[in-house]
PDB file of C-alpha atoms in Angstrom:
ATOM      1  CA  UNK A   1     111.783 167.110  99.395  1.00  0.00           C
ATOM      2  CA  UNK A   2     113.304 164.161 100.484  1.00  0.00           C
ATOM      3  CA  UNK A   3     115.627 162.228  97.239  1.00  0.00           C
ATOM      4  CA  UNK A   4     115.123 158.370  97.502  1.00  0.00           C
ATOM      5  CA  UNK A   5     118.639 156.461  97.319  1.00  0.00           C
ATOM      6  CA  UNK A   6     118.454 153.241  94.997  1.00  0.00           C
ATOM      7  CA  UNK A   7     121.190 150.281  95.363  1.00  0.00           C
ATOM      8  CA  UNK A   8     121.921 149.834  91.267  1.00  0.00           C
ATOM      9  CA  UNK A   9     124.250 146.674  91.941  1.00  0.00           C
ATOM     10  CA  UNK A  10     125.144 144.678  94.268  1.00  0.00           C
ATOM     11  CA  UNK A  11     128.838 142.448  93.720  1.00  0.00           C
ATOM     12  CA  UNK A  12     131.503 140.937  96.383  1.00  0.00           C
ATOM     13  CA  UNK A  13     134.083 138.775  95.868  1.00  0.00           C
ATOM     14  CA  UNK A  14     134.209 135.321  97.486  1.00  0.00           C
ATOM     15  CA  UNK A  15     135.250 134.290 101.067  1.00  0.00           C
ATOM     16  CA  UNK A  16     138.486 133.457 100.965  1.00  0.00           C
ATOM     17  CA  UNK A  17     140.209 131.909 104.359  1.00  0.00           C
ATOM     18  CA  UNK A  18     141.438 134.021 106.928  1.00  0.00           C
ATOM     19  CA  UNK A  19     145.202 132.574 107.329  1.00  0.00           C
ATOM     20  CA  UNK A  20     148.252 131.837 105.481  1.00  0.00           C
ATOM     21  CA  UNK A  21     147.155 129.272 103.742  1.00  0.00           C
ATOM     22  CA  UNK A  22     143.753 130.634 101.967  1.00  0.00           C
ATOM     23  CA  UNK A  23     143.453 131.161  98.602  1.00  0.00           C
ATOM     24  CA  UNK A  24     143.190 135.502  99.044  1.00  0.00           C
ATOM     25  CA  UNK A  25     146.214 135.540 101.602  1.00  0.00           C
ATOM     26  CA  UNK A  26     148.386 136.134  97.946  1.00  0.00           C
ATOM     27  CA  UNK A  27     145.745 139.335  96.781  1.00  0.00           C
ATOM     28  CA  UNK A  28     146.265 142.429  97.956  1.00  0.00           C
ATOM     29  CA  UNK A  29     143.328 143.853  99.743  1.00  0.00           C
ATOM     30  CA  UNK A  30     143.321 147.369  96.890  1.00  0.00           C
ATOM     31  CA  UNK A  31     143.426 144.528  94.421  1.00  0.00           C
ATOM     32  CA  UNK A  32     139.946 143.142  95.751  1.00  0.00           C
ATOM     33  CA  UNK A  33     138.450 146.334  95.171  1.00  0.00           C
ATOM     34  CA  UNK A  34     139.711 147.635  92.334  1.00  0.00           C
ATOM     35  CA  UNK A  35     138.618 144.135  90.828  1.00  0.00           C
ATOM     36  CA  UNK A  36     135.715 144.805  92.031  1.00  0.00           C
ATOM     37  CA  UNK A  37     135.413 148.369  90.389  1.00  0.00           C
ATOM     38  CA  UNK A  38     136.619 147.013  87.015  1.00  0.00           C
ATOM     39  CA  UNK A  39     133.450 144.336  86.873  1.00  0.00           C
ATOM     40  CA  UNK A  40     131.379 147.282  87.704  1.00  0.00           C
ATOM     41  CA  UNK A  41     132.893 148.843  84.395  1.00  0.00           C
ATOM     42  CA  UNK A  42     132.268 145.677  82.810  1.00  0.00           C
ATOM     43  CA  UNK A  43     128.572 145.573  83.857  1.00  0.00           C
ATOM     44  CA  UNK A  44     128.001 148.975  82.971  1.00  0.00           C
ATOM     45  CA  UNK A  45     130.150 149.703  79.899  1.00  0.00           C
ATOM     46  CA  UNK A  46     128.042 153.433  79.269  1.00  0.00           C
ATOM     47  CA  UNK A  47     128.409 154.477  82.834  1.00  0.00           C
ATOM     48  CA  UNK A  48     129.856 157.964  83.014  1.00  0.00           C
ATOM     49  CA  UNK A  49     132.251 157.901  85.491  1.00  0.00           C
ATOM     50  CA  UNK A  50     132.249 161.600  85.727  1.00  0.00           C
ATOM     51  CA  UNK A  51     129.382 161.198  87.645  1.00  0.00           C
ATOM     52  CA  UNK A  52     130.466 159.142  90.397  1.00  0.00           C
ATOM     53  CA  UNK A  53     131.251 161.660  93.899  1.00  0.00           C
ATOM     54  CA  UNK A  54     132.963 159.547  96.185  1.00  0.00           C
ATOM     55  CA  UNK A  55     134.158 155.827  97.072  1.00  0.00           C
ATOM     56  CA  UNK A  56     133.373 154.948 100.930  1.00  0.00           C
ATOM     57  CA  UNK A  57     134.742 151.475 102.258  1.00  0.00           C
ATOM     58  CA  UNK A  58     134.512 149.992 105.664  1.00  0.00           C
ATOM     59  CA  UNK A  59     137.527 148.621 107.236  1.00  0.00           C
ATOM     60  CA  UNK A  60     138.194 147.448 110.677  1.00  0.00           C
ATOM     61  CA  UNK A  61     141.601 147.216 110.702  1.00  0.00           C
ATOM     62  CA  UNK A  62     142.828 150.190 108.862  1.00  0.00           C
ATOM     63  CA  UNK A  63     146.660 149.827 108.991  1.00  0.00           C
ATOM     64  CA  UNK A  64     149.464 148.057 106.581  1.00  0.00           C
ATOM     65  CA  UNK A  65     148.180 146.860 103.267  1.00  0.00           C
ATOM     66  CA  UNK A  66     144.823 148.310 104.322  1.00  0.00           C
ATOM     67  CA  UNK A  67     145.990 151.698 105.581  1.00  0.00           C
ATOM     68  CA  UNK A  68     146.612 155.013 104.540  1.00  0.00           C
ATOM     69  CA  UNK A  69     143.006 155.679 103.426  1.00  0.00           C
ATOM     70  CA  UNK A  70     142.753 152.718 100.710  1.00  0.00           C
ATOM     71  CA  UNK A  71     139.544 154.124  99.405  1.00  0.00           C
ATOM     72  CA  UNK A  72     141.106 156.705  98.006  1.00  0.00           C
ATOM     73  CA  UNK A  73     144.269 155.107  96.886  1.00  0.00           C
ATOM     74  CA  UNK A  74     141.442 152.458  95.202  1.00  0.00           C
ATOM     75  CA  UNK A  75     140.162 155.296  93.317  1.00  0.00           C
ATOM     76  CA  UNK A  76     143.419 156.270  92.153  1.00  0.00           C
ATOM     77  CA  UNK A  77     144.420 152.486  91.134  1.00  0.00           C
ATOM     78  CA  UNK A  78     141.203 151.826  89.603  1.00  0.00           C
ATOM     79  CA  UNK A  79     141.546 154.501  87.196  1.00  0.00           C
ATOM     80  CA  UNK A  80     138.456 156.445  88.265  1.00  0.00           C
ATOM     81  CA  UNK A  81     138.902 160.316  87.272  1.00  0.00           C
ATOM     82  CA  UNK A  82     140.618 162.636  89.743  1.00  0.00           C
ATOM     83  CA  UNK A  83     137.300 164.282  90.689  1.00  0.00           C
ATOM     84  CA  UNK A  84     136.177 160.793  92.749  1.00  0.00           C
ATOM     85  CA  UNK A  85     136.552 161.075  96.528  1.00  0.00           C
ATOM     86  CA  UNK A  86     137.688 158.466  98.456  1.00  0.00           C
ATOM     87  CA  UNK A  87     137.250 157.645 102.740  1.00  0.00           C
ATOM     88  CA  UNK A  88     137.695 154.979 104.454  1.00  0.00           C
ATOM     89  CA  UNK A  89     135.419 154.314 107.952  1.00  0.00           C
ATOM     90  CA  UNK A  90     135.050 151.797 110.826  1.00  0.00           C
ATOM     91  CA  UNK A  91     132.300 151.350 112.862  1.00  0.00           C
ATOM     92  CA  UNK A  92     133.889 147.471 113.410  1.00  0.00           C
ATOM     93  CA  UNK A  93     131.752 144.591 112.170  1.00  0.00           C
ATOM     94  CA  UNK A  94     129.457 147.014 110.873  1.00  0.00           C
ATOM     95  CA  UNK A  95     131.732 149.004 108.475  1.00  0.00           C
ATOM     96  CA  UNK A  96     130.631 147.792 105.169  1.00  0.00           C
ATOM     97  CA  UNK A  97     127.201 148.188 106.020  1.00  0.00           C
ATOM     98  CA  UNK A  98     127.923 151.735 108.055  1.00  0.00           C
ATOM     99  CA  UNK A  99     129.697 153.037 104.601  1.00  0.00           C
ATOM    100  CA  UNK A 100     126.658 151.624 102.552  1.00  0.00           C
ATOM    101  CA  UNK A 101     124.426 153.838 105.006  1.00  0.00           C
ATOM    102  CA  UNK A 102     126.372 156.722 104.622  1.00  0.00           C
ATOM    103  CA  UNK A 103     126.306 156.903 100.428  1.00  0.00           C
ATOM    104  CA  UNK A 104     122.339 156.327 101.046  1.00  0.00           C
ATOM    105  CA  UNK A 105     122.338 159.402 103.663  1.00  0.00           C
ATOM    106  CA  UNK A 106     125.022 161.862 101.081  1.00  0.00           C
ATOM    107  CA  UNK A 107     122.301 160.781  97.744  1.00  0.00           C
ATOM    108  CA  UNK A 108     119.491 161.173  99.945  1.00  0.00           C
ATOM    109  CA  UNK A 109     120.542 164.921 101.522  1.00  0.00           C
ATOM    110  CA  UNK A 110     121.176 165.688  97.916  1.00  0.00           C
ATOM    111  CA  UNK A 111     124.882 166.010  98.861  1.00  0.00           C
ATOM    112  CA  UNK A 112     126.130 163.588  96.200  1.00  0.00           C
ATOM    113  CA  UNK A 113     124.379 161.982  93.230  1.00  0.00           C
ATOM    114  CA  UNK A 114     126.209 158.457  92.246  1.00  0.00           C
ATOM    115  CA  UNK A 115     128.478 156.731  94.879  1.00  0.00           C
ATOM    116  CA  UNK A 116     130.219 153.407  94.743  1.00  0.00           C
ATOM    117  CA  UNK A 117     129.882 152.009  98.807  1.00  0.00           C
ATOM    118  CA  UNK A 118     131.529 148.815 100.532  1.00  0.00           C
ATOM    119  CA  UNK A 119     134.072 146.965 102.421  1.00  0.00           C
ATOM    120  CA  UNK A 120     137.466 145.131 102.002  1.00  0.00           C
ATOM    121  CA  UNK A 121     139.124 143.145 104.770  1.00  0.00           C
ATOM    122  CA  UNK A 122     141.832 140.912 104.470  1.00  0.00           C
ATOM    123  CA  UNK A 123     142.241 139.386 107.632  1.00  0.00           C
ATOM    124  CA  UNK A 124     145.060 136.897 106.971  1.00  0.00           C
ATOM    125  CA  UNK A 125     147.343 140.143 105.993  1.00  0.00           C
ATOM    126  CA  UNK A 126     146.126 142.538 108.599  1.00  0.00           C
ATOM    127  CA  UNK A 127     145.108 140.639 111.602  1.00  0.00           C
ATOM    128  CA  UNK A 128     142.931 141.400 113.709  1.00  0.00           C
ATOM    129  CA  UNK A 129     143.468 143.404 116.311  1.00  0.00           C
ATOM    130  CA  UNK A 130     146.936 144.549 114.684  1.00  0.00           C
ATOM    131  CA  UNK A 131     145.995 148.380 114.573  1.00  0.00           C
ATOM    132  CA  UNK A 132     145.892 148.424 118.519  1.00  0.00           C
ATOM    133  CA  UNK A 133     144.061 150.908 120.398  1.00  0.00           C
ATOM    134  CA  UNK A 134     143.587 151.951 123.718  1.00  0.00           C
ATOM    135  CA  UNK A 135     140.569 150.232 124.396  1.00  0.00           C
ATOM    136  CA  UNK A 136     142.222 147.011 124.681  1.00  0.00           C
ATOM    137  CA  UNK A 137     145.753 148.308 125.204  1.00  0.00           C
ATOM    138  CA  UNK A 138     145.745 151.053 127.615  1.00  0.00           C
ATOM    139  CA  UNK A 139     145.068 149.885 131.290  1.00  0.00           C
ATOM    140  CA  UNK A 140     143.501 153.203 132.100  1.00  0.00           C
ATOM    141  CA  UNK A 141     141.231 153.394 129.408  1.00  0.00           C
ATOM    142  CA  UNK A 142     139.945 149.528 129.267  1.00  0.00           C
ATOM    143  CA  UNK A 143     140.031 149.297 133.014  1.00  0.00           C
ATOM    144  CA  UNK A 144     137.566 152.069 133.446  1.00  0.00           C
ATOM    145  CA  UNK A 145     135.559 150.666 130.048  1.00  0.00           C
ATOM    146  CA  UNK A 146     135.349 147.168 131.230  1.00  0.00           C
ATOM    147  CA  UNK A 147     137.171 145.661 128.328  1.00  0.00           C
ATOM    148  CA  UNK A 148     136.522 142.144 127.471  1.00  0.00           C
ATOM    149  CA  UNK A 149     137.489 140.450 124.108  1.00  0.00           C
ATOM    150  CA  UNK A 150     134.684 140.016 121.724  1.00  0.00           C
ATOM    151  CA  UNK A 151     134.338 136.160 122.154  1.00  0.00           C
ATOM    152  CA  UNK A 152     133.730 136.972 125.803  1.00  0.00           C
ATOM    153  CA  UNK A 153     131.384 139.468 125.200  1.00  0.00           C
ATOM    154  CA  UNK A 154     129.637 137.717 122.697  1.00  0.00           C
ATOM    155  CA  UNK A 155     129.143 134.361 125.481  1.00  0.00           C
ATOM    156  CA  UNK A 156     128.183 137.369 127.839  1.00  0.00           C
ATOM    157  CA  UNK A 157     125.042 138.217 125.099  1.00  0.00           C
ATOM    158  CA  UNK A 158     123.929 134.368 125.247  1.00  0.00           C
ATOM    159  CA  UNK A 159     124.140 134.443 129.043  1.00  0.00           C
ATOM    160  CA  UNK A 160     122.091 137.677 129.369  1.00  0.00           C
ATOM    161  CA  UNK A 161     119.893 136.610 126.876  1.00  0.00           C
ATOM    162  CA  UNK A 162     119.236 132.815 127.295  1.00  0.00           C
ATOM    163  CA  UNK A 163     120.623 130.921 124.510  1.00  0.00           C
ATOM    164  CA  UNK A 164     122.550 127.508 125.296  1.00  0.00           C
ATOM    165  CA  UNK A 165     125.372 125.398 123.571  1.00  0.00           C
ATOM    166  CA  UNK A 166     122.352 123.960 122.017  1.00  0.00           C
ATOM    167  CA  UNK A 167     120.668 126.864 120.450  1.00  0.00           C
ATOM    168  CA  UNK A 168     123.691 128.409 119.176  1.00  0.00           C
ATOM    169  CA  UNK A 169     124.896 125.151 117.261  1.00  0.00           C
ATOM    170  CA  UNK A 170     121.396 124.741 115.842  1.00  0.00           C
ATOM    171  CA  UNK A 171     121.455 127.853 114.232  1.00  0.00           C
ATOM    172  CA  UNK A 172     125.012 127.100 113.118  1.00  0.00           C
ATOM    173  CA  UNK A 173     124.345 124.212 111.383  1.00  0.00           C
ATOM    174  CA  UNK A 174     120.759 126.161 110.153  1.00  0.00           C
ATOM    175  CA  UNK A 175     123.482 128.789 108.515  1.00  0.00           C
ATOM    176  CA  UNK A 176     125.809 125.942 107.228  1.00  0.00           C
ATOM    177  CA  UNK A 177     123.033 124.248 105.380  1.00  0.00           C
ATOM    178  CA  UNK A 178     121.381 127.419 103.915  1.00  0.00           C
ATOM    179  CA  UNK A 179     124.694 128.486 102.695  1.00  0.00           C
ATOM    180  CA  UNK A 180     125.651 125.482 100.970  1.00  0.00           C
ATOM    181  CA  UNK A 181     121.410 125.488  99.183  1.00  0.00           C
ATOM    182  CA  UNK A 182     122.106 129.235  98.344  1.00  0.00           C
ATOM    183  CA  UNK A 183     125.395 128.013  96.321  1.00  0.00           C
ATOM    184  CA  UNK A 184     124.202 124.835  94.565  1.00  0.00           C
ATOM    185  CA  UNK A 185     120.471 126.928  94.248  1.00  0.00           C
ATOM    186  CA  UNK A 186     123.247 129.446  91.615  1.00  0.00           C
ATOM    187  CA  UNK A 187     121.718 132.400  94.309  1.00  0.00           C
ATOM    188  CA  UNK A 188     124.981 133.567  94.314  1.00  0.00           C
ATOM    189  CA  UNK A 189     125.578 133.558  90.090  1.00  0.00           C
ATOM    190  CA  UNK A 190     125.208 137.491  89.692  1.00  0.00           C
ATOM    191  CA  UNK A 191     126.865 138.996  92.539  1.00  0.00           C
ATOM    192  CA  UNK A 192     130.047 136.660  93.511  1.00  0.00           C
ATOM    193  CA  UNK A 193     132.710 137.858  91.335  1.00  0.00           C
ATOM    194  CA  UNK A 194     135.808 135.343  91.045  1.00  0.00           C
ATOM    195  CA  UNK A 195     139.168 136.992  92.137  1.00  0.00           C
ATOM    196  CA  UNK A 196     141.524 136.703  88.728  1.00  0.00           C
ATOM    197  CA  UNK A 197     145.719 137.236  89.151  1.00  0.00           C
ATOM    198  CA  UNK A 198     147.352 139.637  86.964  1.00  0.00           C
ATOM    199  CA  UNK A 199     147.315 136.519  84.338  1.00  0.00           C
ATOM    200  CA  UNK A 200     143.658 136.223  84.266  1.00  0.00           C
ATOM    201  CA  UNK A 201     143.531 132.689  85.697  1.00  0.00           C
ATOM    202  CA  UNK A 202     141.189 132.171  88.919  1.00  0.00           C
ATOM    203  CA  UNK A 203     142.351 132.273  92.644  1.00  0.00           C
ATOM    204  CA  UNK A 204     138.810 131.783  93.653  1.00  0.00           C
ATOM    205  CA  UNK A 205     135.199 131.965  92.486  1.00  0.00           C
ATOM    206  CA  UNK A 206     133.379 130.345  96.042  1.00  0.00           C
ATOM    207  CA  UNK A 207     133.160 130.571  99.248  1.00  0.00           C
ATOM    208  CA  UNK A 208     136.171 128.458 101.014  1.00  0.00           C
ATOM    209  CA  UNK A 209     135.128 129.218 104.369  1.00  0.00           C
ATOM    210  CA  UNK A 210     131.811 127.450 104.435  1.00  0.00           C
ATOM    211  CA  UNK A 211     131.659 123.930 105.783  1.00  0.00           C
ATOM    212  CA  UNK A 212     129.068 121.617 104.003  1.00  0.00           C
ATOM    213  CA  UNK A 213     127.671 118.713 106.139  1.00  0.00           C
ATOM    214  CA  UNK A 214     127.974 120.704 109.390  1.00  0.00           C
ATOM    215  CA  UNK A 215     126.332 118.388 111.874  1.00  0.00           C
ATOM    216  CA  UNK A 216     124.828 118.865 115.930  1.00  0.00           C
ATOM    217  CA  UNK A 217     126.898 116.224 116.466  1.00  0.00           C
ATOM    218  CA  UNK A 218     129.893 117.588 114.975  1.00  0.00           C
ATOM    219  CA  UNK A 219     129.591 120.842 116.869  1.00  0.00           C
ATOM    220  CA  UNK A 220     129.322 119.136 119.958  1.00  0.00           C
ATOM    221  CA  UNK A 221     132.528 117.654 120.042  1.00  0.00           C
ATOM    222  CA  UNK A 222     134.334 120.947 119.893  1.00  0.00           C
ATOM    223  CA  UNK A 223     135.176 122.867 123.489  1.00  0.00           C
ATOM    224  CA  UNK A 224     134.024 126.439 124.017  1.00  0.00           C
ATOM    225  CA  UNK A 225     136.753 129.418 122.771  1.00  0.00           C
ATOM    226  CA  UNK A 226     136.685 131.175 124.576  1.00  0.00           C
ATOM    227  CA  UNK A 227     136.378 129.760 128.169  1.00  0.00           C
ATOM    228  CA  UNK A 228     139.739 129.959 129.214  1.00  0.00           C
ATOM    229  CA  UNK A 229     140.622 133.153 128.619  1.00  0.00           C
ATOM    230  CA  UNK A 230     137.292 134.384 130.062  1.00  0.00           C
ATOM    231  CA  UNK A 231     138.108 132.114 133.606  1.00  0.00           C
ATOM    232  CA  UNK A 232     142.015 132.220 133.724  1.00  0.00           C
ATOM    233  CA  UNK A 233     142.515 135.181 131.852  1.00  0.00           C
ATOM    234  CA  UNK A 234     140.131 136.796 134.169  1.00  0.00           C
ATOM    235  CA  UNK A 235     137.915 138.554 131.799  1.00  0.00           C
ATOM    236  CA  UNK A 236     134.939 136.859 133.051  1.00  0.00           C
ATOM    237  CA  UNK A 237     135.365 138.472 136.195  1.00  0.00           C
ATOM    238  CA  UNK A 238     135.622 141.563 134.540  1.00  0.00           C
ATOM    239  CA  UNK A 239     131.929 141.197 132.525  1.00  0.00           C
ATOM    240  CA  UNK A 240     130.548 140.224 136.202  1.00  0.00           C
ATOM    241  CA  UNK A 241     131.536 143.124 137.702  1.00  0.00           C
ATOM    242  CA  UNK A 242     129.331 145.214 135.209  1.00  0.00           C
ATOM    243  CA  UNK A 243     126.733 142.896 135.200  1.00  0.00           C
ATOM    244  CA  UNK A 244     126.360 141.985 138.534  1.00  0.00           C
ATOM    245  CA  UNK A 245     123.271 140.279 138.530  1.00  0.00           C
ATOM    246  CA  UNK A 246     124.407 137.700 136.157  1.00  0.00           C
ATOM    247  CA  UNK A 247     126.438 134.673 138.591  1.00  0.00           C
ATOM    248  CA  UNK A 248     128.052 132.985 135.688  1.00  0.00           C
ATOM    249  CA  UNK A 249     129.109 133.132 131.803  1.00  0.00           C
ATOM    250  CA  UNK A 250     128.598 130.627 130.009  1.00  0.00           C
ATOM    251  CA  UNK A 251     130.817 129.910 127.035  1.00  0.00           C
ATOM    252  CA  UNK A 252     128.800 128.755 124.405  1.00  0.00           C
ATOM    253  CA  UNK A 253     130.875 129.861 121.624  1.00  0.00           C
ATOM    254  CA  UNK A 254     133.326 128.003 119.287  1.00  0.00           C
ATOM    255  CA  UNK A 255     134.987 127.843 116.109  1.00  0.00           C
ATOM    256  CA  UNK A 256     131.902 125.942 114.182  1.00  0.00           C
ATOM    257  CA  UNK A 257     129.557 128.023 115.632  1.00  0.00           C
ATOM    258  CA  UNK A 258     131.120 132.032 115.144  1.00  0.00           C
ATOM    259  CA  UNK A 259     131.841 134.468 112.576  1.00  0.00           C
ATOM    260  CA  UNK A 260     134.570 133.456 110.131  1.00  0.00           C
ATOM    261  CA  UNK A 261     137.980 135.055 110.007  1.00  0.00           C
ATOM    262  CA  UNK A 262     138.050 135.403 106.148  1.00  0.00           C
ATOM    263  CA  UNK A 263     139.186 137.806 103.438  1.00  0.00           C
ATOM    264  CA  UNK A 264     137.372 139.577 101.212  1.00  0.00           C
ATOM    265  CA  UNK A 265     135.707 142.762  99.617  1.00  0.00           C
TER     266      UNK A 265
END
């Protein structure tokens, strides 16, 4: 017989910027999670921690400050008891959700009975990218692959699949304004949990990366990413020869309208 898996809680810490000069860039990535772990102990002050089987986190960029299995050094910084596992998986952008899967699948199977499951990435410690690879750095191996950079590939999708400038920056500026109605709505009250420093004063308790008042217009006046090195850099050429029945990329992609490079857990 089949054992459901139940999500008991659900906390993250906010979106810090990406670079130097956001308000994470000072916060150790363990530090996220382990602050993370200790509101979980706040929330459930009678949880037996004996209980708990294993910590899984996603990380893309496994090396540095995020290396060295930090799930299981987590476990070991947080204080949890020796018997907690700890493993650390990438499956890319889908890591946190892959490691969320895989504590579902382990309760489910009957494998494990309590496990804590997420992601930490600080991407303006451990760029992206940084942990190499021979996808993108052996000729051999992204020659015969086809290897474009993600931006590329991602201007390839809208190509393939229709979607103009226009679309794209409409459901940008859909995101932009949901966002910003989830924060002042207090959606985000329970499960945000403000990063503290070792003093107890706040480094940050929002989002930073959002940007409120995001217009068409606004979008419009920004170029495409990732067109240049997709025409000069000659990865366009590459996509094309894979998908030979599309004549041209379009690049519809741009810093207002992608993914943000942020930190977080």
């Amino acid at each position: 017989m089949t054992t459901e898996a139940f999500i008991y809680e659900a906390i993250r810490t906010p979106r810090g910027r990406g670079k130097k000069t956001g308000s994470l860039h000072s916060v150790k990535p363990i530090s996220l999670v382990t602050g993370l772990i200790d509101e979980l102990r706040a929330r459930f002050p009678d949880l037996d921690e004996d209980r708990i089987s294993d910590l899984i986190l996603g990380v893309v960029t496994p090396v540095g400050d995020q290396g060295m299995d930090i799930a299981r050094v987590a476990v070991n910084d947080a204080g949890l008891p020796d018997t907690v596992g700890g493993v650390q998986l990438n499956r890319f952008c889908a890591s946190g959700l892959e490691a969320v899967n895989t504590a579902a699948q382990k309760v489910r199977s009957g494998w494990d009975e309590l496990v804590i499951a997420g992601g930490v990435e600080s991407m303006s410690r451990v760029p992206m990218g940084s942990d190499g690879g021979p996808w993108a750095l052996d000729p051999a191996t992204n020659y015969d692959n086809y290897f474009v950079p993600q931006g590329v590939g991602a201007d390839l999708i809208a190509t393939i699949e229709g979607f103009s400038r226009e679309d794209v920056d409409a459901y940008a500026v859909r995101s932009q304004d949901l966002a910003a109605k989830a924060w002042t709505g207090g959606y985000f009250a329970k499960s945000v949990v403000p990063v503290k420093d070792i003093n107890g004063l706040t480094v940050l308790d929002q989002d930073e990366h959002m940007r409120p008042g995001t217009t068409l217009e606004n979008l419009a006046g920004l170029n495409p990413s990732f067109a240049g090195v997709g025409e000069m850099g000659g990865f366009d050429a590459v996509s094309l020869q894979k998908y030979h029945w599309v004549e041209k990329i379009n690049h519809v992609h741009h810093g207002g309208n992608s993914s943000g490079i942020v930190d977080g857990a």
